[in-house]
Coordinates of C-alpha atoms in Angstrom, one line a residue:
Chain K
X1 CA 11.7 0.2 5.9
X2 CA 8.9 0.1 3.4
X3 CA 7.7 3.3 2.2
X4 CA 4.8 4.3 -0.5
X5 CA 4.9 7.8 -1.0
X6 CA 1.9 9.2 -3.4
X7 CA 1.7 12.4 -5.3
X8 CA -0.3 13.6 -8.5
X9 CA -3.7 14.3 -6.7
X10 CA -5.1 17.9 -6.6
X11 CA -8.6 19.3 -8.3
X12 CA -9.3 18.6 -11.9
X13 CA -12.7 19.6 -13.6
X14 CA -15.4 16.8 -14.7
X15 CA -14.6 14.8 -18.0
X16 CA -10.7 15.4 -17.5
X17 CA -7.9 13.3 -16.9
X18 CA -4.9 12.7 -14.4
X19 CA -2.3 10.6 -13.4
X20 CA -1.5 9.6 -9.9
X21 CA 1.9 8.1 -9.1
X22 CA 3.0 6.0 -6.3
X23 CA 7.1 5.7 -5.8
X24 CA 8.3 2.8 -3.3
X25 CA 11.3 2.0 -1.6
X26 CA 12.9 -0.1 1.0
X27 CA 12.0 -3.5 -0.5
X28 CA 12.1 -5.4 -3.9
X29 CA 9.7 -3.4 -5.6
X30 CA 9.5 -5.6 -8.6
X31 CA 8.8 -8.8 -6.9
X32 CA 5.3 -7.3 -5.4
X33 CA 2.0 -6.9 -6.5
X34 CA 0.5 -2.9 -5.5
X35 CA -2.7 -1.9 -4.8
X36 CA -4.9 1.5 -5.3
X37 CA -7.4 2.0 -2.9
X38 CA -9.9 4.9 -2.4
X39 CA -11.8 6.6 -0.1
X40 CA -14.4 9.6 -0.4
X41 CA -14.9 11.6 2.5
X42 CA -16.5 11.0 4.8
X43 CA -17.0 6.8 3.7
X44 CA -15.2 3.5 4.1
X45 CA -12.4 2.0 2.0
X46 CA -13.2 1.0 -1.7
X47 CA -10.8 -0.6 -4.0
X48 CA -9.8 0.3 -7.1
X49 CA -7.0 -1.9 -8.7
X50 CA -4.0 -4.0 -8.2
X51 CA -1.3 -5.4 -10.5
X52 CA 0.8 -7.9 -10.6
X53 CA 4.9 -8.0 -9.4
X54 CA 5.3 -7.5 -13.8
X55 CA 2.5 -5.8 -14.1
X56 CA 1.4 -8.4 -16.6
X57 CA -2.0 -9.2 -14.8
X58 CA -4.4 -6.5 -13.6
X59 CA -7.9 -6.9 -11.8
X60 CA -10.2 -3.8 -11.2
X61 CA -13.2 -2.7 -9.7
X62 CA -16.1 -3.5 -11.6
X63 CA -17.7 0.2 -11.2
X64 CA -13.9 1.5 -12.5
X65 CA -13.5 -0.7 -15.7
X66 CA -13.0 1.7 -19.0
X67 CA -12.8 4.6 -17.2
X68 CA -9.1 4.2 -14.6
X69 CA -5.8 1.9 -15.6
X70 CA -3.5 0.8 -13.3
X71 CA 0.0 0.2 -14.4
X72 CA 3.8 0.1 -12.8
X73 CA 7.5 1.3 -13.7
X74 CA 9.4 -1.5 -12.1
X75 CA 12.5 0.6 -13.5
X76 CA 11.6 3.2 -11.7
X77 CA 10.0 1.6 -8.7
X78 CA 6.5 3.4 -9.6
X79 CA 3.5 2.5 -9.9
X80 CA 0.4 4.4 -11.6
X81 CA -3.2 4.7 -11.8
X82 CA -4.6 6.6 -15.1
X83 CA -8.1 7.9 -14.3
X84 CA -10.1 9.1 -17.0
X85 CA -13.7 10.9 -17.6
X86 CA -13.2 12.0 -14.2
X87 CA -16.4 12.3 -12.3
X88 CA -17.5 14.1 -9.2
X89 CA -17.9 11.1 -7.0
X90 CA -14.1 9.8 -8.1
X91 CA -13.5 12.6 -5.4
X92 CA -11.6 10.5 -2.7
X93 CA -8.2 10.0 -0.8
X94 CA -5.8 7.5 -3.1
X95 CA -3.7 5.4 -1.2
X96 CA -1.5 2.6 -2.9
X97 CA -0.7 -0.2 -0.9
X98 CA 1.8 -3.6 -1.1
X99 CA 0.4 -6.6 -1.4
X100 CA 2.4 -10.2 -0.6
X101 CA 5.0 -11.8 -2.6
X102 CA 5.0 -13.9 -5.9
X103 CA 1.1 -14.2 -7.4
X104 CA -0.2 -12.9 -4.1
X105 CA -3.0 -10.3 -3.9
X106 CA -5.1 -10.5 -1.2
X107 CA -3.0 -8.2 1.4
X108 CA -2.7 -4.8 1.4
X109 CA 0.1 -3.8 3.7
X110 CA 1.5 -1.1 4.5
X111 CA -0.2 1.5 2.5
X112 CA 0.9 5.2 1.4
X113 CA -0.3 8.1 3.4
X114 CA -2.6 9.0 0.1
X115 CA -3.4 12.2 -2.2
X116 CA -6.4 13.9 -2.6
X117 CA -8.2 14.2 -5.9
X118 CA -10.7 16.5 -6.2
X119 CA -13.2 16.8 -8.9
X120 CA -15.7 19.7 -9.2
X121 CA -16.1 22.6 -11.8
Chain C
X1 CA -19.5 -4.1 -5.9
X2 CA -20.6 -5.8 -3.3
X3 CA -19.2 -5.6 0.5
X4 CA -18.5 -7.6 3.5
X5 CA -20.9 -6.5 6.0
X6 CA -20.0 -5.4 9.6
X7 CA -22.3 -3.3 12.2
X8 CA -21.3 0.6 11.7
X9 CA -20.6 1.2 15.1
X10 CA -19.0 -0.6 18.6
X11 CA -18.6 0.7 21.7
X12 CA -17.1 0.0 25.3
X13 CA -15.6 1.0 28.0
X14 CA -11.9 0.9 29.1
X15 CA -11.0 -2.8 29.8
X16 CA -13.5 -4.4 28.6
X17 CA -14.1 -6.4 25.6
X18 CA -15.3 -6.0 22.2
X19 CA -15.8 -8.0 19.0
X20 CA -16.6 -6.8 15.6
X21 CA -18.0 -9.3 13.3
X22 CA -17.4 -9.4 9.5
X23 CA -20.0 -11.4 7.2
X24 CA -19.3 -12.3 3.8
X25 CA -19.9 -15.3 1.4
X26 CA -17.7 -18.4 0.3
X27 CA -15.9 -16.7 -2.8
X28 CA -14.2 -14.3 -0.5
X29 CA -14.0 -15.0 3.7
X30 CA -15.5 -18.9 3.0
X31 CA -11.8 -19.4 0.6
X32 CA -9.6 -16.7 1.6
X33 CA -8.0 -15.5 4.0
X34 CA -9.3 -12.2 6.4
X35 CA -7.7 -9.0 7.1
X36 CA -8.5 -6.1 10.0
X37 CA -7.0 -2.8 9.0
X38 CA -7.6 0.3 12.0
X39 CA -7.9 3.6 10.7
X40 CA -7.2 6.3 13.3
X41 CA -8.3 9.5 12.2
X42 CA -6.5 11.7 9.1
X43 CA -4.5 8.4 9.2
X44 CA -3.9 5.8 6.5
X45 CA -5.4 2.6 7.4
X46 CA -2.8 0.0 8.9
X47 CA -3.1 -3.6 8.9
X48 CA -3.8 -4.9 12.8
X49 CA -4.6 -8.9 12.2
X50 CA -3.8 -10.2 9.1
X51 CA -4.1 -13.7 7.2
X52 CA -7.2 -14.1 9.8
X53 CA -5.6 -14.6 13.2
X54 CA -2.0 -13.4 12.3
X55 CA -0.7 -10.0 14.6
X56 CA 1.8 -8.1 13.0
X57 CA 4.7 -6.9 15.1
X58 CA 3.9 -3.6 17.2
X59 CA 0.5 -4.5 17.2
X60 CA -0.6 -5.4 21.3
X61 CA -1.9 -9.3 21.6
X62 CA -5.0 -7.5 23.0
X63 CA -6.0 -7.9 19.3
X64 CA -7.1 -11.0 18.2
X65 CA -8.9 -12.2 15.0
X66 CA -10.5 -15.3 14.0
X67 CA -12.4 -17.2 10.8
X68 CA -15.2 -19.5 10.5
X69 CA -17.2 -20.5 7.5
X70 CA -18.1 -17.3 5.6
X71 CA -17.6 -14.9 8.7
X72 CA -14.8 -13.4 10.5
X73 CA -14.2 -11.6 14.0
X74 CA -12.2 -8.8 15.4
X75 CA -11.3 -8.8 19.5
X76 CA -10.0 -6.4 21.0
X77 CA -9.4 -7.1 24.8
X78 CA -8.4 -4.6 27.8
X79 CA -9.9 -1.8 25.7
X80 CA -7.7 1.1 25.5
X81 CA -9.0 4.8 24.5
X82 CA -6.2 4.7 21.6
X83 CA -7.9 1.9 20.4
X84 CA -10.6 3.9 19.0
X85 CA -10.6 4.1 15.1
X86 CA -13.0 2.9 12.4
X87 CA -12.1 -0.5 11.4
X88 CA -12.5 -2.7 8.5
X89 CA -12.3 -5.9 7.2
X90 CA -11.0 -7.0 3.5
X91 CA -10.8 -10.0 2.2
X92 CA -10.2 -11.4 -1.8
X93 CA -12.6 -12.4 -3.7
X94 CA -12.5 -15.0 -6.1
X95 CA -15.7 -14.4 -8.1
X96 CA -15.4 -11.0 -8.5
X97 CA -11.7 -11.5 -8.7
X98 CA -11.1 -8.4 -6.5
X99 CA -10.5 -6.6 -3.2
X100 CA -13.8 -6.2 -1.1
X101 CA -14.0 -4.0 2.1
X102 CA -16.3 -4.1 4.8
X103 CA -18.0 -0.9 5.0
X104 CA -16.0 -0.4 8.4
X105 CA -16.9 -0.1 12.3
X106 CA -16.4 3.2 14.4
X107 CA -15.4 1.7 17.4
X108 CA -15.7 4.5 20.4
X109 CA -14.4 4.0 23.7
X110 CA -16.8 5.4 26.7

């Protein structure tokens, strides 16, 4: 059974970092391409990142570039997302999700049940 | 980033039928394939129709999706009160070489 299990979320102040983790099980981690997705309260779904099964090819969000770098552990079955210059608005749930096999990137499924980040001073 | 567009809200009552449309453009639902995710609330969202008319086990065949051109549709038949949950389509896009969301569909049930 596939399972994405976040953690790292909590409330940082403006202009700081953190590091949200995402450790998977119950499939072959390193033969998938994963997903962050996030969603402010209250909104819809916005996407943030996803790599690829060797995390040698990464596509983000326009609005995220510079600022939020998503990388994996395939050792460890773990996969990251390094936000920076944290901003109020980057308040949101963060889920991580699997995408399909091979060069595949389009799916996101099943997804994490998410950690809160929460930025204010 | 830009999103696929669907109507905010849908509503009906129990057994009836209701379709929520996605709109997009040929870089992302014109090429690629389209996904439905529900999202019941304090839930993570979880994938109902995916690869545009494909049902995942678990999920009742009262859910159907289906693709044309640069729009998509969600059905949902013999509507059920668990059946109501924001909704949202996602597809890939190739131009902006990324995920995009519709900005989902609160779908109530009377």
């Amino acid at each position: 059974q596939v399972q994405l299990v976040e953690s790292g979320g909590g409330v940082v102040q403006p202009g700081r970092s953190l590091r949200l983790s995402c450790s998977a099980s119950g499939f072959p981690f390193s033969n998938f391409a994963l997903h962050w997705v996030r969603q402010a309260p209250g909104k819809g779904l916005e996407w943030v990142a996803v790599t690829s099964y060797d995390g040698r090819t990464k596509y983000y969000a326009d609005s995220l570039k510079g600022r939020f770098t998503i990388s994996r552990d395939n050792s460890k079955n773990t996969l990251y997302l390094q936000m920076n210059n944290l901003r109020p608005e980057d308040t949101a749930i963060y889920y991580c999700a699997k995408s399909c096999g091979g060069d595949c990137y389009w799916e996101l499924d099943p997804w994490g049940q998410g950690t809160l980040v929460i930025v204010s001073s | 980033q830009s999103v696929l567009t669907q109507p905010p809200s849908a509503s009906g009552t129990p057994g009836q039928r209701v379709t929520i449309s996605c709109s997009g453009s040929s870089s992302n639902i014109g090429n690629n394939f389209v996904y439905w995710y529900q999202q019941l609330p304090g839930t993570a969202p979880k994938v109902v129709i995916y690869r545009s008319n494909q049902r995942p086990s678990g999920v009742p065949d009262r859910f159907s999706g289906s693709q044309s051109g640069t729009s998509a549709s969600l059905a949902i038949s013999g509507l059920r009160s668990e059946d109501e949950a924001d909704y949202y389509c996602a597809a890939w896009d190739d131009s902006l070489s990324g995920v995009l969301f519709g900005g989902g569909t609160k779908l109530t049930v009377l």
